[in-house]
mmCIF file of C-alpha atoms in Angstrom:
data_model
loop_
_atom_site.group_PDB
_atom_site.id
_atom_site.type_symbol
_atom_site.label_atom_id
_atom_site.label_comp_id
_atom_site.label_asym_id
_atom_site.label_seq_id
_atom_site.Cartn_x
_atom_site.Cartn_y
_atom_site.Cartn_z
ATOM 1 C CA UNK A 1 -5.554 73.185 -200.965
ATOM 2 C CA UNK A 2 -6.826 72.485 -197.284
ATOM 3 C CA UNK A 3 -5.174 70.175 -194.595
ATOM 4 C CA UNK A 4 -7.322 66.933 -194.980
ATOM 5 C CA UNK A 5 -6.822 66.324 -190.681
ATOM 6 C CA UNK A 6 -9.035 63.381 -189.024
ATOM 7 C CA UNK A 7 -9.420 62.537 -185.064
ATOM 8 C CA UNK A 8 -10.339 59.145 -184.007
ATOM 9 C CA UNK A 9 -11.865 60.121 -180.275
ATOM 10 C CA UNK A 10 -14.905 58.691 -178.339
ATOM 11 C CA UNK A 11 -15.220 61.991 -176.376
ATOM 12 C CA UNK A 12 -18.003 63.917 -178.127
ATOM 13 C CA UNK A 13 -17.284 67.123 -176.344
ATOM 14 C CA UNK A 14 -13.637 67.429 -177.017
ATOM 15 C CA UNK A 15 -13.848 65.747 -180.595
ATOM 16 C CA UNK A 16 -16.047 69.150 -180.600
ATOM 17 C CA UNK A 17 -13.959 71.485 -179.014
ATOM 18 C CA UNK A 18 -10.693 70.369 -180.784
ATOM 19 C CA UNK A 19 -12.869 70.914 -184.058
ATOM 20 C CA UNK A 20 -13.841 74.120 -183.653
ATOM 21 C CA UNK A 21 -10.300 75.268 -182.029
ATOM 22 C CA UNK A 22 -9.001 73.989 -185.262
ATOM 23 C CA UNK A 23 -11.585 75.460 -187.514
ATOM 24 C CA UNK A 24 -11.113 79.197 -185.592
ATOM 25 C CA UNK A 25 -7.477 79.294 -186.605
ATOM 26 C CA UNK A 26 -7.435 77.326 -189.575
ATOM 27 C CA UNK A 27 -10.985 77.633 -191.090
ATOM 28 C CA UNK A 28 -9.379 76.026 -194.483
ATOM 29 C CA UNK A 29 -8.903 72.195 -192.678
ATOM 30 C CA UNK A 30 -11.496 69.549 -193.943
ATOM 31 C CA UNK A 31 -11.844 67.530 -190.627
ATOM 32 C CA UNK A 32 -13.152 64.268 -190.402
ATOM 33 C CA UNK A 33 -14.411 63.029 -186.557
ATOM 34 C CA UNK A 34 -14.605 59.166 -185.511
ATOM 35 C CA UNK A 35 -15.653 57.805 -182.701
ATOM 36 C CA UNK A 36 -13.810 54.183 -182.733
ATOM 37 C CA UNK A 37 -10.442 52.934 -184.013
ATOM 38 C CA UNK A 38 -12.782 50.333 -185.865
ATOM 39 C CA UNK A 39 -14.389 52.669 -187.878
ATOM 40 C CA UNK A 40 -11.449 54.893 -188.870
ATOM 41 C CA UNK A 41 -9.447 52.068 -190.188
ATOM 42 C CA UNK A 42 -12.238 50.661 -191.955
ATOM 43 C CA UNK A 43 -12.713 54.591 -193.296
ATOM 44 C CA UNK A 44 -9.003 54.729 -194.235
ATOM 45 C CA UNK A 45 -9.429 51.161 -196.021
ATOM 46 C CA UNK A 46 -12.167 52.987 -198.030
ATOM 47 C CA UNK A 47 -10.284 55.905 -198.921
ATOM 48 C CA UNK A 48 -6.914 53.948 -199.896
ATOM 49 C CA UNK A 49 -9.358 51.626 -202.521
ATOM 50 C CA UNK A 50 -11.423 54.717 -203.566
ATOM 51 C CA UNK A 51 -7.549 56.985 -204.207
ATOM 52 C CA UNK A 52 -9.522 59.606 -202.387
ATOM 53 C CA UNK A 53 -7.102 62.125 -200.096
ATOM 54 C CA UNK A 54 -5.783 60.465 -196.917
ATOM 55 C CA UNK A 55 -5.245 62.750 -194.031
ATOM 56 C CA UNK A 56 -2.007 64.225 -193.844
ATOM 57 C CA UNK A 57 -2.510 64.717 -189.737
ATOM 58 C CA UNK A 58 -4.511 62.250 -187.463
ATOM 59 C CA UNK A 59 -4.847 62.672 -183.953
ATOM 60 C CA UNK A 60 -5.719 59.841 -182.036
ATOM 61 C CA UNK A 61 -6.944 59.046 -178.791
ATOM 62 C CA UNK A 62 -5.419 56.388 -177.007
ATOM 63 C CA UNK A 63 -7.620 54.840 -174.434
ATOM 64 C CA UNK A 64 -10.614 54.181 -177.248
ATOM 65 C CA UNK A 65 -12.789 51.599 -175.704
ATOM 66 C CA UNK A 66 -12.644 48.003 -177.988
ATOM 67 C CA UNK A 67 -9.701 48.842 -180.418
ATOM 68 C CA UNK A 68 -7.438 51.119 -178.401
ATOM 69 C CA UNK A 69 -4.987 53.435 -179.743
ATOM 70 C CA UNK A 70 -1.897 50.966 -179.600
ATOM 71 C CA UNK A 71 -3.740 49.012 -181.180
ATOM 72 C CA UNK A 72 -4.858 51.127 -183.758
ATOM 73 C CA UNK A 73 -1.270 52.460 -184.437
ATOM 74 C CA UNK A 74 -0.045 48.670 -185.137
ATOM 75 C CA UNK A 75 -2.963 48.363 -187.557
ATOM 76 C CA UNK A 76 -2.098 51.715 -189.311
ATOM 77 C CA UNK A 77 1.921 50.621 -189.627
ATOM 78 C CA UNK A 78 0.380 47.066 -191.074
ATOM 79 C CA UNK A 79 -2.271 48.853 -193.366
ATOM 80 C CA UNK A 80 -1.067 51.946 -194.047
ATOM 81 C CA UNK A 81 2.494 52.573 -192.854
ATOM 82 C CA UNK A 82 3.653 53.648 -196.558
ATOM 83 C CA UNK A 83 1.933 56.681 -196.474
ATOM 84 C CA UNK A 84 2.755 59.843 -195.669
ATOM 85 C CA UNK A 85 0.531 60.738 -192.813
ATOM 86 C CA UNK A 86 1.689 62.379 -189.400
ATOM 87 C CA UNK A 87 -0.556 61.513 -186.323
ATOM 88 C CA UNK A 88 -0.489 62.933 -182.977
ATOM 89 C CA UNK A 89 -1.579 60.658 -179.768
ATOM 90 C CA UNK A 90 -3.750 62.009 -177.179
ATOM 91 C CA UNK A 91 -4.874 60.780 -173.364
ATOM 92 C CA UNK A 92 -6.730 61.922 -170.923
ATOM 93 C CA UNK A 93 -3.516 60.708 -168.359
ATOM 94 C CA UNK A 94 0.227 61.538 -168.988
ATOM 95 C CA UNK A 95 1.668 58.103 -169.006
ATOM 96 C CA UNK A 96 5.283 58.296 -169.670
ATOM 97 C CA UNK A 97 5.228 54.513 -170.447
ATOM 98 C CA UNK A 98 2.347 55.276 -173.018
ATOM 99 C CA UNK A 99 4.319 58.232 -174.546
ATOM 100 C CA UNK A 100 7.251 56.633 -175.364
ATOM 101 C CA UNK A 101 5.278 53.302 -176.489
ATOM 102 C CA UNK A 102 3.398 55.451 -178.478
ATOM 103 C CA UNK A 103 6.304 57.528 -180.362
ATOM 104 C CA UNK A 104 8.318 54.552 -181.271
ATOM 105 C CA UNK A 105 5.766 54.613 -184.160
ATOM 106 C CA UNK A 106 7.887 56.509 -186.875
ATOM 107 C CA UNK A 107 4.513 58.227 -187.796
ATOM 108 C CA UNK A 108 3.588 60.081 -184.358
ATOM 109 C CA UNK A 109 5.194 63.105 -183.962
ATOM 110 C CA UNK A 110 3.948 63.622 -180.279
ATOM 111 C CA UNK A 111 1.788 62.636 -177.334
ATOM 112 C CA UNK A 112 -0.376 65.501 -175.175
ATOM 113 C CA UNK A 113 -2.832 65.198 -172.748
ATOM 114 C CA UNK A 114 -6.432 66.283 -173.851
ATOM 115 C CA UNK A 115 -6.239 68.838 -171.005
ATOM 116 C CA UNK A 116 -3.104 70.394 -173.116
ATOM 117 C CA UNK A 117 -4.187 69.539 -176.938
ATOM 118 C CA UNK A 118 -6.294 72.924 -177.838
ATOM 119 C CA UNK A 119 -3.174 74.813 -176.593
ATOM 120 C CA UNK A 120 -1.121 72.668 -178.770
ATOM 121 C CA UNK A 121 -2.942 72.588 -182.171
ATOM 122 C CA UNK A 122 -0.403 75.812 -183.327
ATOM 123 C CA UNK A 123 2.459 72.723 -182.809
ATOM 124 C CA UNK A 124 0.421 70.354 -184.458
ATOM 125 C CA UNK A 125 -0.411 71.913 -187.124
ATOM 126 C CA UNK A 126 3.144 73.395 -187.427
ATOM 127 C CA UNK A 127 4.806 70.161 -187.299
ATOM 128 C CA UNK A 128 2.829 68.915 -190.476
ATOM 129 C CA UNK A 129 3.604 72.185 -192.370
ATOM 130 C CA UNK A 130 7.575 71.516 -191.008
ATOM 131 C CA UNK A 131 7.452 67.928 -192.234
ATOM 132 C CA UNK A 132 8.112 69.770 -195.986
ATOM 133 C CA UNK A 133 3.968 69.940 -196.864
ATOM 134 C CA UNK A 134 3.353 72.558 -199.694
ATOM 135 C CA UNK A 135 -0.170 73.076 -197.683
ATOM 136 C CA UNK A 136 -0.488 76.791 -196.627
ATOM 137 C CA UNK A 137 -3.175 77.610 -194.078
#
């Protein structure tokens, strides 16, 4: 079974690059790319009412123009804070104000800046797998 892993960035070039870094080592991951927080939590809606899979990993910009990413991640506690998803937070800036406001979500594991995230994806994507998933990639 593949990791079902969606990012929520308005950067077209690293949405690509992260996909493809992500794809290279773990060619098995359905990834699903978004733009706006808008759109992903109207996506999620759909999936919730449809039963289809919800990600298990999201990574999520935080400086989205319109809905940022705090605001996203008090949506997604409102909406969907039962499930069992683990997101990651992402900015072009460190912000140590941002990190920690960010991680007081029970559901992010971790904040990196973009400059850092393709050398992270191994501790993403190991984090999910340590969080007890029976997903092997």
């Amino acid at each position: 079974m593949a990791l079902n892993l969606m990012i929520v960035d308005n950067d077209h070039v690293n949405s690509f690059v992260l996909k493809n870094t992500i794809l290279r080592n773990y060619p098995e991951t359905d990834i699903s790319l978004f733009q706006d927080g808008i759109e992903s939590l109207d996506h999620l809606d759909e999936v919730k009412k449809d039963r289809g899979q919800f990600p298990e990993v999201i990574i999520l910009e935080m400086h989205l123009p319109g809905l940022n990413g705090f605001v996203f991640l008090s949506q997604y506690r409102i909406r969907f804070g039962h499930m069992s998803t683990v997101m990651f937070t992402m900015s072009n800036s460190f912000s140590k104000d941002d990190e920690q406001k960010a991680n007081s979500f029970s559901f992010v594991r971790g904040y990196v800046t973009k400059s850092l995230i393709n050398n992270n994806i191994q501790f993403i994507i190991g984090n999910y797998l340590k969080d007890g998933s029976d997903i092997y990639i």
